[in-house]
Structure formats: structure tokens, C-alpha cells
Amino acid sequence: MPTIRNAMLLGAAFAMTGAASPPASLSGVWGARGAILTVGVDGARLEQDCASGSFGPVRVDAHGRFKATGRFETFQPGPQRADMDEAPGGGGGNARFDGVVEGNTMRLTVHPAGAPAQDLTLTRGMRVKLIRCY
């Protein structure tokens, strides 16, 4: 049938353009040295040696990019004070999370309010042992 043949030719032509399609799902565990990112349907949780963060659902665009807002908290060695300010180096606060996914690699930039950005390169399924600072 001409319609099926045309559809197949169109599909083959699209595949040869090299257009990157976003990953079907980011769900699962992503790892990097000193960092574990667990992504689920409702959002993501980032655990690091001396910090943690979380953000809402991730919507990846056609180029594998995403932006999300959430919270990011840093820790210091030793006991944590209950009255620590929610400021960089002194607790937690709002943060923006920007990422791009290419295959099994995710580049994630964490932008904590009032603190320098932090870049991570995570690999899907990488097992990581965190060494907590507290």
C-alpha cells in the first residue's frame, strides 16, 4: 500500500536526520562521585556527601533539557543546630535545578539561592557510596 510505504519512508528519513528525542523516562537512580539523584513520577531527590535537595516533577523538552524548582540544603561537619538560618552554608533554601539528558548521562546544575551554582554529571544506574560530612 502506498500509504504504509510513504509512512515508512518518512520515518526512515526522520531517523536519518539524527534528531535527538528526549528519554522516555528519567525515573530511576542516577549517580556521580558524591551524589545520588533518585527520580520518580512526583519529582526528584538529590543526596550528596554534605547536602541534599529535592524538586518537583521533571518535564524534559525535545532536546533533553529540563528546569525545575525546589529546595537545597547544605550541611556542616558535626552536630547540626536546629536554629540554623536558611541561608547558603547555614541550612537550606530555594533552588533552581537545570539539566540536560543525553542517553544515560545527565548534566545537572543546582542554583541555590544566594550561593554559587554547582555542576554535576550523573550516570543512569551508577552505584555510589556517600561519605556524609555529619
PDB file of N, CA and C in Angstrom, residues 34 38 93 124-125 134:
ATOM      1  N   GLY A  34      30.029  11.303  44.904  1.00  0.00           N
ATOM      2  CA  GLY A  34      29.497  12.109  45.993  1.00  0.00           C
ATOM      3  C   GLY A  34      28.066  12.561  45.819  1.00  0.00           C
ATOM      4  N   THR A  38      17.660  10.476  42.769  1.00  0.00           N
ATOM      5  CA  THR A  38      16.596   9.498  42.582  1.00  0.00           C
ATOM      6  C   THR A  38      15.404  10.224  41.983  1.00  0.00           C
ATOM      7  N   GLY A  93      17.379  26.370  51.518  1.00  0.00           N
ATOM      8  CA  GLY A  93      16.577  27.411  50.908  1.00  0.00           C
ATOM      9  C   GLY A  93      16.133  26.996  49.522  1.00  0.00           C
ATOM     10  N   ARG A 124      23.116   7.234  34.617  1.00  0.00           N
ATOM     11  CA  ARG A 124      21.969   6.396  34.988  1.00  0.00           C
ATOM     12  C   ARG A 124      22.468   5.047  35.516  1.00  0.00           C
ATOM     13  N   GLY A 125      21.934   4.659  36.685  1.00  0.00           N
ATOM     14  CA  GLY A 125      22.245   3.357  37.264  1.00  0.00           C
ATOM     15  C   GLY A 125      23.569   3.255  37.995  1.00  0.00           C
ATOM     16  N   TYR A 134      28.429  14.716  58.230  1.00  0.00           N
ATOM     17  CA  TYR A 134      27.877  14.889  59.578  1.00  0.00           C
ATOM     18  C   TYR A 134      27.744  13.576  60.292  1.00  0.00           C
TER      19      TYR A 134
END
